[in-house]
Structures are given as C-alpha cells and as structure tokens.
CSV table of C-alpha atoms in Angstrom, one decimal:
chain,number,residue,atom,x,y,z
A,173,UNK,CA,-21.0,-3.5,-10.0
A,174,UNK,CA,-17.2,-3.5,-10.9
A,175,UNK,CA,-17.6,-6.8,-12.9
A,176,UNK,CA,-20.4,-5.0,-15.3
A,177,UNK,CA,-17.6,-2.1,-15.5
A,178,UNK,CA,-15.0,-4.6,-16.0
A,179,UNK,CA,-13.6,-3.4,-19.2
A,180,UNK,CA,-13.5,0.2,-18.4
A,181,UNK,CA,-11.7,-1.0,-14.9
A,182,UNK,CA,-9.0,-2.3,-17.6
A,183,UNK,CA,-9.1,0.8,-19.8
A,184,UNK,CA,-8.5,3.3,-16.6
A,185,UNK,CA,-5.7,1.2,-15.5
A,186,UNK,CA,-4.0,0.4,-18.0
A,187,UNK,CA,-3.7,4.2,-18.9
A,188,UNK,CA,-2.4,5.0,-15.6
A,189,UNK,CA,-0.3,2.7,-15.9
A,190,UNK,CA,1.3,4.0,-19.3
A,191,UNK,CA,0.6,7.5,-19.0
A,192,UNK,CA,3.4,7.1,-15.9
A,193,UNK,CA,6.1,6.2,-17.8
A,194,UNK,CA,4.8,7.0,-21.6
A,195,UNK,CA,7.8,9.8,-21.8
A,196,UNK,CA,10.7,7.9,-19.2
A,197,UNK,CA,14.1,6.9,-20.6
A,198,UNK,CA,13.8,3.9,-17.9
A,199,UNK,CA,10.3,3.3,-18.2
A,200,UNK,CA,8.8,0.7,-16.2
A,201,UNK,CA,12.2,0.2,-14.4
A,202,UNK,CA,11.0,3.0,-12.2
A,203,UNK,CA,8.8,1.0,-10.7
A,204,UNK,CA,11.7,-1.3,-9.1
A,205,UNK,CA,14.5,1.7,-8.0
A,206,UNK,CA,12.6,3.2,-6.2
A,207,UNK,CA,11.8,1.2,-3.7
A,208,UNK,CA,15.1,-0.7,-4.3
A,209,UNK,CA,17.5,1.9,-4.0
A,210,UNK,CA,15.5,3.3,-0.7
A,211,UNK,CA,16.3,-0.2,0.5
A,212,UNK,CA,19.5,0.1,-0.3
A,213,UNK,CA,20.3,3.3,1.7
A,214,UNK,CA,18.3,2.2,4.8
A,215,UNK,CA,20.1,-0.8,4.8
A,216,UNK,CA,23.7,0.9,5.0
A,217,UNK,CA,22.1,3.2,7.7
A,218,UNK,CA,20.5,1.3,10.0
A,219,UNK,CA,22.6,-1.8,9.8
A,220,UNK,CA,26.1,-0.2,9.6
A,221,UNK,CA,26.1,2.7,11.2
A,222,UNK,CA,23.1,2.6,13.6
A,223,UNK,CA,24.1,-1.4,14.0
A,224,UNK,CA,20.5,-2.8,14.8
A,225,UNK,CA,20.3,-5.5,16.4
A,226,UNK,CA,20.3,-9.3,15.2
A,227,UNK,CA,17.0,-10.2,13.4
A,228,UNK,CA,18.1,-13.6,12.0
A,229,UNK,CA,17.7,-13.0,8.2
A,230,UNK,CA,19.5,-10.6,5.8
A,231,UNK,CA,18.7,-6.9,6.8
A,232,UNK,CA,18.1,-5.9,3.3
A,233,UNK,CA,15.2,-8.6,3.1
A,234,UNK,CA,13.8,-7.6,6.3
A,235,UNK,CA,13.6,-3.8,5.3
A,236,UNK,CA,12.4,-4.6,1.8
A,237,UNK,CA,9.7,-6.9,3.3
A,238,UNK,CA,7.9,-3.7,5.2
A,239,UNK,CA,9.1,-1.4,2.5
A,240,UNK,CA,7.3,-3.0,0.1
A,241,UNK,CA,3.4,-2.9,1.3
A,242,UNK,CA,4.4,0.4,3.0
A,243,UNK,CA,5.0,2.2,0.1
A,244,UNK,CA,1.9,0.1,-2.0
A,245,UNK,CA,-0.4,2.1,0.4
A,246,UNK,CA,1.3,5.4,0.5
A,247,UNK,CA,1.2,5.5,-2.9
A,248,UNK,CA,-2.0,4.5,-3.7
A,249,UNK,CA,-3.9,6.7,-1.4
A,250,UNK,CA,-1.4,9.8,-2.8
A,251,UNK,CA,-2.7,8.7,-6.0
A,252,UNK,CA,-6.0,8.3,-5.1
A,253,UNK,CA,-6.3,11.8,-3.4
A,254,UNK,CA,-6.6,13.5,-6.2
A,255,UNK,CA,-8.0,11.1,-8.8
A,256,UNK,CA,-11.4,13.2,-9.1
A,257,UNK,CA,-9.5,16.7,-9.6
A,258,UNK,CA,-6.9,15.2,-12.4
A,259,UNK,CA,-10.7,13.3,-14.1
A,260,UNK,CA,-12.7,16.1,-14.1
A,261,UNK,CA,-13.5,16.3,-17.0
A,262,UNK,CA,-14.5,13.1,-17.4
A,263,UNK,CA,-17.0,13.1,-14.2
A,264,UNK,CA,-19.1,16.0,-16.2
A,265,UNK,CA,-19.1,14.3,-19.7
A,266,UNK,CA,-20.7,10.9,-18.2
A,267,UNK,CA,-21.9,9.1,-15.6
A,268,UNK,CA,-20.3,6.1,-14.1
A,269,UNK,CA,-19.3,4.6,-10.7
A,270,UNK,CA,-17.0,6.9,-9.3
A,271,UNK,CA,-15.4,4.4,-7.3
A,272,UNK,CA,-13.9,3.1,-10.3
A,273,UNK,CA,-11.6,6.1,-10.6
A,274,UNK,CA,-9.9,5.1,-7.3
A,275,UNK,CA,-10.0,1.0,-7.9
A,276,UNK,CA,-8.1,1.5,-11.4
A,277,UNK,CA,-5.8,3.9,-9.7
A,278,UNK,CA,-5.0,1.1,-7.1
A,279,UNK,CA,-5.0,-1.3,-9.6
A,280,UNK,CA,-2.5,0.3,-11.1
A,281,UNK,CA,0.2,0.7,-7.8
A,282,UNK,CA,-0.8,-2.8,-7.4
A,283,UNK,CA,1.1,-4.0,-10.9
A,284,UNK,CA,3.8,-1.8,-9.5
A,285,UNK,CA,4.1,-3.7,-6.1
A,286,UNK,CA,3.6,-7.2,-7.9
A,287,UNK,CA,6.8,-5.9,-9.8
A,288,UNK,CA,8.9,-4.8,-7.4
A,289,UNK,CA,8.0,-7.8,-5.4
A,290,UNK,CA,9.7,-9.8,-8.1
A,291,UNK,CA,13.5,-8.1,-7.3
A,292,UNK,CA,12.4,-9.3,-3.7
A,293,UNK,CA,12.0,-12.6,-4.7
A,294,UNK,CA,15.2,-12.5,-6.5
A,295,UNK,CA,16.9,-11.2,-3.7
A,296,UNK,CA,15.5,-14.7,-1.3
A,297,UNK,CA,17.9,-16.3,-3.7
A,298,UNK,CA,20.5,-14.1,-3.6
A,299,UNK,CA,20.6,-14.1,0.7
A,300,UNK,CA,19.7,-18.0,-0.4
A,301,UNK,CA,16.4,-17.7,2.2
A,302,UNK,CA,14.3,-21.0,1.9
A,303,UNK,CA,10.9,-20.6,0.1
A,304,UNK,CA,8.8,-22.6,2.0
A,305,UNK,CA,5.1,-23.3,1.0
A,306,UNK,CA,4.2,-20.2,3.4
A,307,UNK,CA,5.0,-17.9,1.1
A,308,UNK,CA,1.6,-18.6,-0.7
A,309,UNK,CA,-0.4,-16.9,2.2
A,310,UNK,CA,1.4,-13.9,0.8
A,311,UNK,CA,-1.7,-13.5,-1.1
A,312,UNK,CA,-4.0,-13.8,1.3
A,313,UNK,CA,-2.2,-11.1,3.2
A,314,UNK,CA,-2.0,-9.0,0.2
A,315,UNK,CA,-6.1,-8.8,-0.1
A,316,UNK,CA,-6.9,-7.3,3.0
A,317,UNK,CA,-4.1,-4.8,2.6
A,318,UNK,CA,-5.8,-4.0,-0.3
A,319,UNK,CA,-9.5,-4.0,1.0
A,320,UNK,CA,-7.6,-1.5,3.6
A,321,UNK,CA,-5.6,0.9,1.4
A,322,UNK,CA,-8.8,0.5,-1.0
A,323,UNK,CA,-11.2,1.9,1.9
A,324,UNK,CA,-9.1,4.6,3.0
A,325,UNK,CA,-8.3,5.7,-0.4
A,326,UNK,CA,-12.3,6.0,-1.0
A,327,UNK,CA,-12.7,8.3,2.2
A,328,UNK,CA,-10.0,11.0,1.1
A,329,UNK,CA,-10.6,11.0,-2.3
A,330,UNK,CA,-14.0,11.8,-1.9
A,331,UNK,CA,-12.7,14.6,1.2
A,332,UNK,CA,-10.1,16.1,-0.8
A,333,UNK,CA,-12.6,17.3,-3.4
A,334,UNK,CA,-14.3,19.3,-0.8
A,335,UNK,CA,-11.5,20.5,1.1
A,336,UNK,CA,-8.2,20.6,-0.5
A,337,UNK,CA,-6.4,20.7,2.7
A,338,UNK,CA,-6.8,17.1,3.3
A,339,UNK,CA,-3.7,16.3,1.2
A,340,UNK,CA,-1.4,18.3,3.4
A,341,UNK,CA,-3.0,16.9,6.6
A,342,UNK,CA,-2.3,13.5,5.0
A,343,UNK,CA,1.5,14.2,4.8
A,344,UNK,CA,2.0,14.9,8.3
A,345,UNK,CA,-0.1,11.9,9.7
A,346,UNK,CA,2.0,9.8,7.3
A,347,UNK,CA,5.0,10.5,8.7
A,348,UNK,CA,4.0,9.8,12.0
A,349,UNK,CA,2.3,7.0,10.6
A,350,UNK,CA,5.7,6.1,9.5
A,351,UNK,CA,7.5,5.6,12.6
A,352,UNK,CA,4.4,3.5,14.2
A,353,UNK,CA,5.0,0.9,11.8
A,354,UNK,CA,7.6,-1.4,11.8
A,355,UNK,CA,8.9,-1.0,8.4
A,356,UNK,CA,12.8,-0.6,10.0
A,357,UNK,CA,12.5,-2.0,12.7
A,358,UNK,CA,11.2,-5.3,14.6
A,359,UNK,CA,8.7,-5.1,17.1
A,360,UNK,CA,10.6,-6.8,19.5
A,361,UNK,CA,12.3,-3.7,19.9
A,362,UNK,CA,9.9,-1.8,21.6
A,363,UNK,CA,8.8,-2.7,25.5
A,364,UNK,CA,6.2,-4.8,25.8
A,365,UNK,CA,3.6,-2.5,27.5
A,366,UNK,CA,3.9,-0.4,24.3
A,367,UNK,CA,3.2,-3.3,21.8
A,368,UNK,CA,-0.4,-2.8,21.9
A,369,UNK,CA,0.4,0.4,19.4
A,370,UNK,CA,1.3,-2.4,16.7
A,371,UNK,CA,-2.1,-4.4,17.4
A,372,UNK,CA,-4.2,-2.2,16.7
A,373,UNK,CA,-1.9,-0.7,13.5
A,374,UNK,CA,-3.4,-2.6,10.8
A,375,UNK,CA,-0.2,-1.4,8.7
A,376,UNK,CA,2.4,-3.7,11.3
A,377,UNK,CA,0.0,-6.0,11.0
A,378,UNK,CA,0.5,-6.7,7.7
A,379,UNK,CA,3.9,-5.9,7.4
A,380,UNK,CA,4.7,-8.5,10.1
A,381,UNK,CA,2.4,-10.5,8.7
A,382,UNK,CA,4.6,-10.3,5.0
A,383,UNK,CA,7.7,-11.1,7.4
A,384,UNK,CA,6.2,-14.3,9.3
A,385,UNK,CA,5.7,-15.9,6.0
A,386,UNK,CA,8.0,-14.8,3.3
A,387,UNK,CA,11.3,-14.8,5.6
A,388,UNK,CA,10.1,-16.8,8.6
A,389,UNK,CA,8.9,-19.6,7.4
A,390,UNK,CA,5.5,-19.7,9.5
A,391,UNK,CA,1.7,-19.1,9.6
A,392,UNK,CA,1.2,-15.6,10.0
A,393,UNK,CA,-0.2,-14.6,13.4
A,394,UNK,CA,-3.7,-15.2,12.9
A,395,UNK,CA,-5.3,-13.6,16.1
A,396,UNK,CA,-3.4,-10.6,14.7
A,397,UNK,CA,-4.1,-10.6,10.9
A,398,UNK,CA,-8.3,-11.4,12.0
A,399,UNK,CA,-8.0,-7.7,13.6
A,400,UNK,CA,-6.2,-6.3,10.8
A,401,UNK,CA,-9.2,-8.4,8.7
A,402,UNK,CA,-12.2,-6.9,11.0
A,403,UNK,CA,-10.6,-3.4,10.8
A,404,UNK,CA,-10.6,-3.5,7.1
A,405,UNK,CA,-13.8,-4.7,6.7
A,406,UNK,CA,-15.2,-2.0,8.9
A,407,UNK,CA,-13.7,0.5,7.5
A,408,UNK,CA,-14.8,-0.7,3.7
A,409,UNK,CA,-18.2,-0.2,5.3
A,410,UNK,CA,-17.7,3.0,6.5
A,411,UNK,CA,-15.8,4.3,3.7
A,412,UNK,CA,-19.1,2.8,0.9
A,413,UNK,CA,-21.6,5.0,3.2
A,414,UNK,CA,-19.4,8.3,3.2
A,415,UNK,CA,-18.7,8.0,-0.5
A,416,UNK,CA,-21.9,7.4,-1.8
A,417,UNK,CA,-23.4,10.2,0.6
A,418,UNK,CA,-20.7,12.9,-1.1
A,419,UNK,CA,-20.6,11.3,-4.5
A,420,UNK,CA,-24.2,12.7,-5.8
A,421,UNK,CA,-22.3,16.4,-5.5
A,422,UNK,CA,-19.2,15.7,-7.4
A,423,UNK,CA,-20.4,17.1,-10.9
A,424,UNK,CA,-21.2,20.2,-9.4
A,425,UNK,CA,-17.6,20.3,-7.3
A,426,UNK,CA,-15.4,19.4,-9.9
C-alpha cells in the first residue's frame, strides 16, 4: 500500500518538513538546540549538582543517547495526535490511506532525529569515544522504535478525533512515562526487584539498547530488544485493527 502511495508519502513529508521552519530565522537549526541545549542543562544538573554516580562514559553522551529516541517518540505521537484535525480538509476532498497522514508525519521527526543524531556523533569525537562496528545495529534498533512509535501514533490519532481529551490524557501519562525510562539515569540505579519495570518498557529498552552499542561497545541485549521486538509487533497489529475499524467514520468527524 505505502509503496503505490510512495510519492505522495514524499509530498506530505516533505511539507511538514518545510512548513516547520518555512518562516524561522534559524531554520532547520531548530531541529538540533532543542534537544542539544536540553542536554546541556541536564547535564549541569544531574552531574554537578545532583553528582550521579560514575557511568563510565561522558555524562553528556549518556543523557543525549536516551534523549535522543525519547524525544523522536514524544514528538511524533504529539504530532501525530492531531494530524487528522490540522488535514481536514484534505480527508473530505479525497480519498486515500489515512495512515499516510501519520507515516509522513513520522517521517518527518525521523529527518529531525537523523539530524540531531549527527551533533551526537560529533560529540563521540569530541569525548573521543571509540566507534566500534556496533554502532551499525543502531539501525536495527532504530526500526522497531519506529514500528513502536508508528503503532502508537495510529491508535491516538485515530482516538483523538473522537474524543479530544485524549491529548491531555496523553500529557500526564508522558510524564510519568518519563521517569520510568531511563533517559537520566542508568538502570543500575534502581534495586533489582524493581528492574522488571524496565523489561517490560519498550522505551528503556531501546534507549539502553542505543547505549549498549553507540557508547558501549557491545551487542545490545538481545533477550531484551526480542521483547521490545514482540511488543511492537503486537501492538502494530492491534493498532491496523482499531484504525481501520474507526477510519470509515472520519469524513463524517472531521
């Protein structure tokens, strides 16, 4: 389906990416502060004045490493939300796969985490971290955090059109969210008999994931990253049969 839509995949994307920063002094160097600068302040905080503890690479890297795919998702899927509402218009003039609405809009924050990921890169040299050929199952790790993110953002796209609330009940479970994932802190951390909370978390799995190979030279954990994989894939499944059950009223909605 997407490959027969393939050129208005390109069209939607790339307009959401220029429409972004069309009017912005900056630009496309928005993309990269962001997440840099919030890097930057968490790094002061937590490694200054809360002195963590030890991790055994640069505390900038290890921050940016989580920040990184954290903020891909929560982006995408604020993004996504409300991807129907801002295309209105377009729903009632013709039809199409809807699902294309949310892929280009993911499409889209994924150019913006392929850039930012480039200052991360940068910054391996500047802490002059190895690169080891590890860092290739970056990839691999990146796919199913995007078969994830992808999944959820179908489900609450298609439930925000119905009920609006959804939004605002997606801004408190993402902060809690937040603090279960392991995007300032190591897992190690926590006690042991509460480490199950990251297992089944597919967001420290990936994020952990991102560390093992980008700053610690290794195979990610696979046992971990296969439940991370099955809980994707069941969600994708999920998400198809709830979508295409409420697309056939979204002409009438919007």
């Amino acid at each position: 389906m997407f490959i027969t839509h393939w050129s208005l995949i390109k069209k939607l994307t790339l307009r959401e990416i220029k429409a972004r920063y069309k009017q912005s002094f900056l630009g496309f160097f928005w993309i990269v502060l962001n997440p840099f600068f919030q890097m930057l302040i968490m790094s002061f905080v937590f490694s200054k004045i809360l002195k963590f503890g030890n991790l055994g690479v640069p505390y900038p890297l290890f921050i940016y490493a989580g920040l990184l795919p954290w903020l891909f998702m929560v982006q995408s899927l604020s993004s996504a939300m409300n991807v129907f509402i801002a295309d209105s218009s377009l729903i009632k003039k013709i039809y199409f796969p809807r699902e294309i609405l949310v892929l280009s809009t993911l499409l889209a924050k994924t150019f913006d985490f392929f850039l930012s990921f480039l200052i991360f890169l940068l910054l391996m040299i500047f802490f002059k971290v190895a690169f080891t050929p590890f860092v290739f199952f970056f990839f691999l790790i990146f796919l199913i955090e995007f078969l994830f993110v992808y999944s959820l953002a179908l489900i609450l796209a298609a439930f925000n059109l119905y009920y609006r609330d959804v939004q605002y009940f997606f801004n408190l479970v993402i902060t809690l969210w937040f603090y279960l994932t392991p995007v300032l802190y190591a897992v190690e951390f926590f006690p042991e008999k509460y480490r199950i909370i990251f297992q089944l978390n597919p967001m420290a799995v990936f994020i952990n994931a991102y560390r093992q190979v980008l700053l610690g030279g290794d195979f990610p954990k696979w046992s971990s990253l296969l439940v991370g994989l099955i809980l994707s894939a069941i969600l994708f499944f999920i998400a198809k049969k709830i979508f295409s059950k409420l697309e056939k009223n979204f002409g009438d909605i919007v």
